Tab-separated table of C-alpha atoms and ligand atoms in Angstrom:
chain	number	residue	atom	x	y	z
A	1	UNK	CA	29.533	-32.456	52.452
A	2	UNK	CA	32.521	-30.891	50.676
A	3	UNK	CA	34.097	-33.484	48.510
A	4	UNK	CA	37.710	-34.630	49.082
A	5	UNK	CA	40.248	-32.339	47.349
A	6	UNK	CA	41.859	-33.942	44.215
A	7	UNK	CA	45.069	-33.831	45.730
A	8	UNK	CA	46.541	-34.465	49.308
A	9	UNK	CA	49.334	-34.669	51.211
A	10	UNK	CA	50.057	-37.992	53.203
A	11	UNK	CA	51.549	-36.770	56.424
A	12	UNK	CA	53.287	-39.630	58.333
A	13	UNK	CA	52.776	-38.946	62.080
A	14	UNK	CA	55.130	-41.864	63.381
A	15	UNK	CA	57.941	-40.412	61.253
A	16	UNK	CA	57.387	-36.848	62.835
A	17	UNK	CA	57.675	-38.300	66.042
A	18	UNK	CA	60.698	-40.530	65.233
A	19	UNK	CA	62.536	-37.442	64.102
A	20	UNK	CA	61.504	-35.585	67.310
A	21	UNK	CA	62.987	-38.399	69.258
A	22	UNK	CA	66.228	-38.520	67.043
A	23	UNK	CA	66.576	-34.954	67.318
A	24	UNK	CA	65.878	-35.128	71.518
A	25	UNK	CA	68.329	-37.434	71.801
A	26	UNK	CA	71.154	-35.826	69.684
A	27	UNK	CA	70.128	-32.811	72.225
A	28	UNK	CA	71.505	-34.604	74.927
A	29	UNK	CA	70.346	-33.308	78.440
A	30	UNK	CA	68.872	-30.359	76.830
A	31	UNK	CA	65.253	-30.383	76.507
A	32	UNK	CA	63.947	-30.428	72.749
A	33	UNK	CA	61.281	-28.183	71.455
A	34	UNK	CA	60.077	-27.525	68.049
A	35	UNK	CA	59.365	-24.687	65.950
A	36	UNK	CA	55.811	-24.858	64.433
A	37	UNK	CA	55.788	-21.289	62.725
A	38	UNK	CA	54.101	-21.271	59.290
A	39	UNK	CA	51.555	-23.471	60.303
A	40	UNK	CA	54.007	-26.280	61.122
A	41	UNK	CA	55.971	-25.752	57.984
A	42	UNK	CA	53.128	-26.253	56.106
A	43	UNK	CA	52.134	-29.400	57.655
A	44	UNK	CA	49.399	-27.947	60.076
A	45	UNK	CA	50.516	-26.773	63.431
A	46	UNK	CA	47.615	-28.009	65.424
A	47	UNK	CA	48.287	-31.535	64.292
A	48	UNK	CA	51.809	-31.453	64.658
A	49	UNK	CA	51.628	-29.965	68.295
A	50	UNK	CA	49.244	-32.684	69.189
A	51	UNK	CA	51.488	-35.459	68.015
A	52	UNK	CA	54.639	-33.932	69.595
A	53	UNK	CA	52.940	-32.914	72.967
A	54	UNK	CA	52.134	-36.729	73.394
A	55	UNK	CA	55.302	-37.725	72.257
A	56	UNK	CA	56.775	-35.450	75.303
A	57	UNK	CA	57.488	-32.413	73.771
A	58	UNK	CA	57.079	-29.091	75.916
A	59	UNK	CA	58.131	-25.918	73.973
A	60	UNK	CA	56.769	-24.459	70.849
A	61	UNK	CA	57.865	-21.627	68.923
A	62	UNK	CA	55.647	-19.747	66.132
A	63	UNK	CA	56.420	-16.517	64.448
A	64	UNK	CA	52.958	-14.331	65.434
A	65	UNK	CA	50.339	-13.908	67.665
A	66	UNK	CA	47.868	-15.009	65.393
A	67	UNK	CA	49.556	-18.291	65.149
A	68	UNK	CA	49.891	-18.302	69.080
A	69	UNK	CA	46.300	-17.571	69.516
A	70	UNK	CA	45.479	-20.444	67.032
A	71	UNK	CA	47.073	-22.906	69.402
A	72	UNK	CA	46.407	-21.333	72.956
A	73	UNK	CA	43.341	-23.965	73.420
A	74	UNK	CA	45.620	-26.823	73.349
A	75	UNK	CA	47.180	-25.609	76.515
A	76	UNK	CA	51.049	-25.969	75.340
A	77	UNK	CA	53.872	-23.530	76.107
A	78	UNK	CA	54.337	-21.341	72.936
A	79	UNK	CA	57.025	-18.518	72.616
A	80	UNK	CA	56.245	-15.887	69.752
A	81	UNK	CA	59.474	-15.289	68.128
A	82	UNK	CA	58.650	-11.808	66.555
A	83	UNK	CA	58.162	-10.347	69.848
A	84	UNK	CA	55.124	-7.882	70.889
A	85	UNK	CA	54.221	-5.144	68.484
A	86	UNK	CA	51.730	-2.484	70.122
A	87	UNK	CA	49.118	-3.938	68.088
A	88	UNK	CA	49.971	-7.465	69.590
A	89	UNK	CA	49.565	-6.385	73.250
A	90	UNK	CA	45.915	-7.136	73.511
A	91	UNK	CA	46.428	-10.941	72.099
A	92	UNK	CA	49.356	-11.273	74.290
A	93	UNK	CA	47.451	-10.382	77.436
A	94	UNK	CA	44.490	-12.657	76.279
A	95	UNK	CA	46.442	-15.769	75.337
A	96	UNK	CA	46.898	-18.027	78.238
A	97	UNK	CA	50.098	-20.320	77.451
A	98	UNK	CA	52.049	-17.685	75.110
A	99	UNK	CA	54.874	-15.395	75.991
A	100	UNK	CA	56.986	-13.040	73.571
A	101	UNK	CA	60.529	-13.568	72.584
A	102	UNK	CA	61.511	-9.775	73.269
A	103	UNK	CA	63.817	-8.673	70.261
A	104	UNK	CA	64.245	-4.867	70.781
A	105	UNK	CA	64.695	-2.185	73.569
A	106	UNK	CA	61.023	-1.075	72.693
A	107	UNK	CA	59.524	-4.310	72.753
A	108	UNK	CA	61.303	-4.712	76.239
A	109	UNK	CA	60.103	-1.400	77.545
A	110	UNK	CA	56.752	-2.151	76.214
A	111	UNK	CA	56.486	-5.494	78.071
A	112	UNK	CA	57.508	-3.828	81.274
A	113	UNK	CA	54.819	-1.686	81.296
A	114	UNK	CA	51.834	-3.672	79.731
A	115	UNK	CA	52.546	-7.181	81.401
A	116	UNK	CA	55.569	-7.813	83.380
A	117	UNK	CA	54.881	-11.607	82.978
A	118	UNK	CA	57.324	-13.923	81.895
A	119	UNK	CA	59.043	-13.653	78.660
A	120	UNK	CA	61.715	-14.900	76.438
A	121	UNK	CA	64.806	-12.732	75.172
A	122	UNK	CA	66.428	-12.859	71.867
A	123	UNK	CA	70.072	-11.563	71.651
A	124	UNK	CA	71.731	-10.947	68.283
A	125	UNK	CA	75.300	-12.684	68.200
A	126	UNK	CA	76.235	-11.872	64.494
A	127	UNK	CA	73.418	-12.486	62.518
A	128	UNK	CA	72.004	-9.209	62.514
A	129	UNK	CA	68.305	-10.429	62.246
A	130	UNK	CA	66.149	-10.022	65.128
A	131	UNK	CA	67.372	-9.644	68.703
A	132	UNK	CA	68.722	-7.094	71.351
A	133	UNK	CA	72.470	-6.529	71.084
A	134	UNK	CA	74.897	-8.120	73.497
A	135	UNK	CA	76.039	-4.531	74.537
A	136	UNK	CA	72.398	-3.750	75.491
A	137	UNK	CA	71.999	-6.992	77.537
A	138	UNK	CA	75.229	-6.362	79.404
A	139	UNK	CA	74.431	-2.723	80.028
A	140	UNK	CA	71.365	-3.565	82.160
A	141	UNK	CA	68.401	-3.284	79.482
A	142	UNK	CA	66.861	-6.791	80.829
A	143	UNK	CA	67.529	-6.383	84.538
A	144	UNK	CA	64.461	-7.386	86.384
A	145	UNK	CA	62.784	-9.028	83.519
A	146	UNK	CA	61.167	-12.394	84.272
A	147	UNK	CA	63.256	-14.240	81.379
A	148	UNK	CA	62.400	-17.892	80.781
A	149	UNK	CA	64.642	-18.381	78.075
A	150	UNK	CA	67.439	-16.323	76.812
A	151	UNK	CA	67.992	-17.473	73.245
A	152	UNK	CA	70.108	-16.624	69.972
A	153	UNK	CA	69.994	-17.791	66.438
A	154	UNK	CA	72.609	-19.426	64.197
A	155	UNK	CA	73.394	-17.982	60.856
A	156	UNK	CA	75.507	-20.910	59.369
A	157	UNK	CA	74.489	-23.901	61.492
A	158	UNK	CA	74.071	-25.972	58.274
A	159	UNK	CA	77.690	-25.184	57.097
A	160	UNK	CA	81.359	-25.681	58.847
A	161	UNK	CA	81.663	-21.944	59.502
A	162	UNK	CA	83.760	-20.429	62.256
A	163	UNK	CA	80.915	-18.170	62.664
A	164	UNK	CA	79.162	-21.018	64.662
A	165	UNK	CA	81.733	-20.676	67.527
A	166	UNK	CA	81.665	-17.159	67.584
A	167	UNK	CA	77.810	-17.000	67.835
A	168	UNK	CA	78.110	-19.336	70.730
A	169	UNK	CA	80.871	-17.773	72.660
A	170	UNK	CA	78.862	-14.341	72.273
A	171	UNK	CA	75.804	-16.087	73.947
A	172	UNK	CA	77.657	-17.496	76.446
A	173	UNK	CA	79.136	-13.875	77.191
A	174	UNK	CA	75.615	-12.567	77.785
A	175	UNK	CA	74.051	-15.513	79.500
A	176	UNK	CA	77.057	-14.672	82.482
A	177	UNK	CA	75.403	-11.629	82.959
A	178	UNK	CA	71.834	-11.859	82.357
A	179	UNK	CA	69.474	-14.095	84.676
A	180	UNK	CA	66.961	-16.564	83.113
A	181	UNK	CA	65.616	-19.979	83.568
A	182	UNK	CA	67.071	-21.392	80.352
A	183	UNK	CA	69.348	-20.436	77.548
A	184	UNK	CA	69.067	-21.837	73.935
A	185	UNK	CA	70.611	-21.558	70.803
A	186	UNK	CA	70.580	-24.509	68.328
A	187	UNK	CA	67.852	-25.019	65.576
A	188	UNK	CA	67.981	-28.205	63.684
A	189	UNK	CA	71.307	-28.265	62.055
A	190	UNK	CA	72.701	-26.734	65.219
A	191	UNK	CA	71.924	-29.601	67.260
A	192	UNK	CA	74.024	-31.623	65.102
A	193	UNK	CA	76.907	-29.032	65.978
A	194	UNK	CA	77.218	-31.152	69.295
A	195	UNK	CA	76.695	-30.524	72.932
A	196	UNK	CA	78.402	-27.153	73.189
A	197	UNK	CA	75.565	-25.668	71.215
A	198	UNK	CA	72.880	-27.616	73.349
A	199	UNK	CA	72.687	-25.404	76.385
A	200	UNK	CA	69.226	-25.960	78.218
A	201	UNK	CA	66.893	-26.273	75.200
A	202	UNK	CA	66.869	-26.839	71.197
A	203	UNK	CA	64.634	-25.408	68.631
A	204	UNK	CA	64.543	-27.714	65.616
A	205	UNK	CA	61.956	-26.977	62.945
A	206	UNK	CA	62.930	-28.200	59.423
A	207	UNK	CA	64.321	-31.531	60.479
A	208	UNK	CA	61.103	-32.395	62.220
A	209	UNK	CA	59.336	-32.439	58.899
A	210	UNK	CA	61.893	-34.579	57.063
A	211	UNK	CA	64.589	-31.648	56.196
A	212	UNK	CA	68.323	-32.643	56.375
A	213	UNK	CA	70.219	-29.589	56.826
A	214	UNK	CA	73.502	-31.553	57.644
A	215	UNK	CA	74.961	-34.854	56.774
A	216	UNK	CA	74.779	-35.771	60.780
A	217	UNK	CA	71.092	-35.509	60.633
A	218	UNK	CA	70.699	-38.314	57.669
A	219	UNK	CA	68.566	-40.571	60.150
A	220	UNK	CA	65.813	-38.039	59.566
A	221	UNK	CA	62.947	-39.635	58.044
A	222	UNK	CA	60.708	-37.926	55.379
A	223	UNK	CA	57.105	-37.033	56.518
A	224	UNK	CA	55.383	-35.374	53.540
A	225	UNK	CA	54.157	-37.006	50.656
A	226	UNK	CA	51.959	-35.155	48.030
A	227	UNK	CA	49.715	-37.259	46.010
A	228	UNK	CA	47.307	-36.168	43.171
A	229	UNK	CA	44.106	-37.432	41.118
A	230	UNK	CA	44.248	-38.144	37.348
A	231	UNK	CA	42.048	-36.031	35.867
A	232	UNK	CA	42.572	-37.077	32.093
A	233	UNK	CA	44.413	-39.900	30.076
A	234	UNK	CA	45.559	-39.083	26.569
A	235	UNK	CA	47.757	-40.286	23.821
A	236	UNK	CA	49.978	-37.718	22.426
A	237	UNK	CA	51.039	-38.706	19.090
A	238	UNK	CA	54.872	-38.514	17.937
A	239	UNK	CA	56.038	-34.840	17.399
A	240	UNK	CA	53.211	-33.264	19.364
A	241	UNK	CA	53.774	-30.915	22.444
A	242	UNK	CA	52.776	-30.709	25.796
A	243	UNK	CA	52.216	-27.867	28.104
A	244	UNK	CA	52.746	-23.929	27.955
A	245	UNK	CA	55.275	-22.995	25.742
A	246	UNK	CA	55.730	-26.411	24.173
A	247	UNK	CA	58.778	-27.361	26.206
A	248	UNK	CA	58.218	-30.927	25.555
A	249	UNK	CA	57.686	-32.723	22.133
A	250	UNK	CA	56.764	-36.331	21.897
A	251	UNK	CA	59.813	-38.187	20.455
A	252	UNK	CA	57.175	-41.078	19.984
A	253	UNK	CA	53.343	-42.025	20.691
A	254	UNK	CA	53.366	-41.350	24.322
A	255	UNK	CA	50.609	-42.018	27.041
A	256	UNK	CA	50.056	-38.916	28.913
A	257	UNK	CA	48.286	-38.282	32.235
A	258	UNK	CA	47.080	-34.947	33.608
A	259	UNK	CA	46.920	-34.609	37.054
A	260	UNK	CA	45.609	-32.112	39.626
A	261	UNK	CA	48.883	-30.479	40.823
A	262	UNK	CA	50.632	-27.146	40.112
A	263	UNK	CA	52.671	-24.631	41.437
A	264	UNK	CA	49.660	-22.643	43.304
A	265	UNK	CA	49.570	-25.844	45.528
A	266	UNK	CA	53.667	-25.301	46.212
A	267	UNK	CA	54.870	-28.041	43.436
A	268	UNK	CA	57.563	-25.720	42.345
A	269	UNK	CA	57.517	-24.274	38.480
A	270	UNK	CA	61.254	-25.690	38.954
A	271	UNK	CA	60.101	-29.255	38.483
A	272	UNK	CA	58.945	-28.660	34.980
A	273	UNK	CA	60.461	-31.341	32.616
A	274	UNK	CA	62.245	-32.521	36.168
A	275	UNK	CA	59.905	-33.976	38.591
A	276	UNK	CA	58.955	-37.300	39.207
A	277	UNK	CA	55.583	-39.084	40.105
A	278	UNK	CA	55.045	-42.897	41.120
A	279	UNK	CA	52.504	-45.677	41.200
A	280	UNK	CA	53.546	-48.470	42.903
A	281	UNK	CA	57.009	-49.511	41.455
A	282	UNK	CA	56.531	-47.208	38.146
A	283	UNK	CA	58.255	-44.337	37.672
A	284	UNK	CA	56.172	-41.450	35.795
A	285	UNK	CA	58.009	-38.575	34.682
A	286	UNK	CA	56.733	-34.886	34.900
A	287	UNK	CA	56.673	-33.622	31.325
A	288	UNK	CA	56.591	-29.991	30.121
A	289	UNK	CA	55.901	-27.021	32.251
A	290	UNK	CA	54.297	-27.167	35.703
A	291	UNK	CA	51.216	-25.353	35.151
A	292	UNK	CA	49.267	-23.322	37.940
A	293	UNK	CA	46.896	-26.172	38.764
A	294	UNK	CA	48.021	-28.881	36.405
A	295	UNK	CA	51.146	-31.105	35.457
A	296	UNK	CA	51.363	-33.632	32.787
A	297	UNK	CA	53.254	-36.765	33.355
A	298	UNK	CA	54.561	-39.685	30.851
A	299	UNK	CA	52.688	-42.632	32.065
A	300	UNK	CA	54.258	-45.157	29.519
A	301	UNK	CA	55.034	-47.291	32.307
A	302	UNK	CA	51.546	-47.494	33.791
A	303	UNK	CA	49.272	-48.679	30.988
A	304	UNK	CA	46.496	-49.244	33.749
A	305	UNK	CA	46.548	-45.876	35.363
A	306	UNK	CA	43.513	-43.571	34.375
A	307	UNK	CA	40.943	-41.029	35.284
A	308	UNK	CA	40.475	-41.002	39.082
A	309	UNK	CA	43.479	-42.899	39.869
A	310	UNK	CA	46.110	-41.259	42.553
A	311	UNK	CA	50.106	-41.022	41.815
A	312	UNK	CA	52.629	-40.082	44.442
A	313	UNK	CA	55.178	-37.418	43.892
A	314	UNK	CA	58.621	-37.780	44.980
A	315	UNK	CA	59.529	-35.158	47.355
A	316	UNK	CA	62.436	-36.283	49.634
A	317	UNK	CA	63.492	-33.102	50.723
A	318	UNK	CA	67.375	-33.081	50.146
A	319	UNK	CA	66.761	-34.704	46.618
A	320	UNK	CA	64.056	-32.185	45.726
A	321	UNK	CA	65.914	-29.177	46.594
A	322	UNK	CA	68.538	-30.268	44.597
A	323	UNK	CA	66.239	-30.730	41.531
A	324	UNK	CA	64.423	-27.552	42.150
A	325	UNK	CA	66.861	-25.235	43.132
A	326	UNK	CA	64.316	-24.269	46.031
A	327	UNK	CA	65.687	-24.507	49.489
A	328	UNK	CA	63.840	-27.224	51.954
A	329	UNK	CA	62.270	-24.938	53.736
A	330	UNK	CA	60.504	-23.383	50.848
A	331	UNK	CA	59.424	-26.890	49.397
A	332	UNK	CA	58.023	-27.508	52.975
A	333	UNK	CA	56.208	-23.936	53.716
A	334	UNK	CA	54.955	-23.346	50.038
A	335	UNK	CA	52.438	-26.226	50.469
A	336	UNK	CA	49.106	-24.752	49.830
A	337	UNK	CA	45.523	-24.773	51.474
A	338	UNK	CA	44.047	-26.866	48.649
A	339	UNK	CA	45.490	-30.109	49.878
A	340	UNK	CA	43.642	-32.295	52.000
A	341	UNK	CA	46.084	-33.155	54.692
A	342	UNK	CA	45.944	-37.061	55.979
A	343	UNK	CA	47.786	-38.086	58.844
A	344	UNK	CA	48.881	-41.585	59.170
A	345	UNK	CA	50.326	-42.970	62.358
B	1	LIG	C1	62.563	-21.086	62.454
B	1	LIG	C2	63.589	-21.143	63.717
B	1	LIG	C3	63.793	-22.252	64.398
B	1	LIG	C4	63.756	-23.691	63.615
B	1	LIG	O1	64.819	-23.655	62.733
B	1	LIG	P1	65.214	-24.798	61.677
B	1	LIG	O2	66.252	-24.583	60.942
B	1	LIG	O3	63.926	-24.979	60.832
B	1	LIG	O4	65.458	-25.824	62.612
B	1	LIG	C5	64.640	-21.824	65.351
B	1	LIG	N1	64.805	-20.796	65.990
B	1	LIG	C6	64.414	-19.732	65.400
B	1	LIG	C7	64.748	-18.260	66.227
B	1	LIG	C8	63.446	-19.799	64.083
B	1	LIG	O5	63.257	-18.619	63.556
């Protein structure tokens, strides 16, 4: 048997479902889907899909066909946001529950020729990332396609930007001329922009997993808690240093714990001399540089903490992003494969 890992992510299934229900309620009459690309933003896509399907979610979004194939046996509807390359056609025809989100004229032609089955279409309305142009859509590029969802993506939904309304109006202009079963625009932050942005289907990702991209979403609950085990406890004498480049010097004799977590696990090096762990109600500051696989904590507040004990790291995403200068998205998707992922409900 493989031993349990010396670090783990405690994943709160009840909070995940509560966040989806909150976003579904805020989406009003629109259906609420879930973006589960990048392995469910680092949590594990299969477990996320199982839990959200049980809660009533019916539409899932991934980036690639490898991600779609890994979910196909779950029997849920998956849209592949990056569309379909020539290299993807075999997988696209093989999967039973996934369809592409067509992004370019070449992808549209490839899908017409190779399948002709249901698809989604992304229209670029000003972000200049993926999508066919509004002009192409109006000029008949999409005529005759079996479009399930016609969608666009907001560039600035986490800000009060006039670009939001411009993109919304551009999508309405295309939807007036293109036949589709549904129209979709809003990501997590877009849901908070209100009913005109909801159309038929919303596509939250970040906020499902505890991210708070706008103040209106402050009811979102944290889902992910990193925990790590103490490998060694030591006494560092006044004047001695800890870690690479000796960036922390003991002002007095200090109890220090070395724990099994590092930037290779996704715990950002930017938490050096800034992050915080806890055991019960005691706070244990990160001291010195975060190493690849190790971190030092000042454990003066926890005299009984020793080898083999577990500590829990502060990882509330808005605050952790502020502290580290990393985006909430990076803080989630960087969480590595060495963690055990332990779900509680
Ligand atoms: C990632 C993504 C989403 C989800 O965005 P969040 O900001 O994480 O809610 C929705 N739509 C598209 C096209 C995406 O790429």
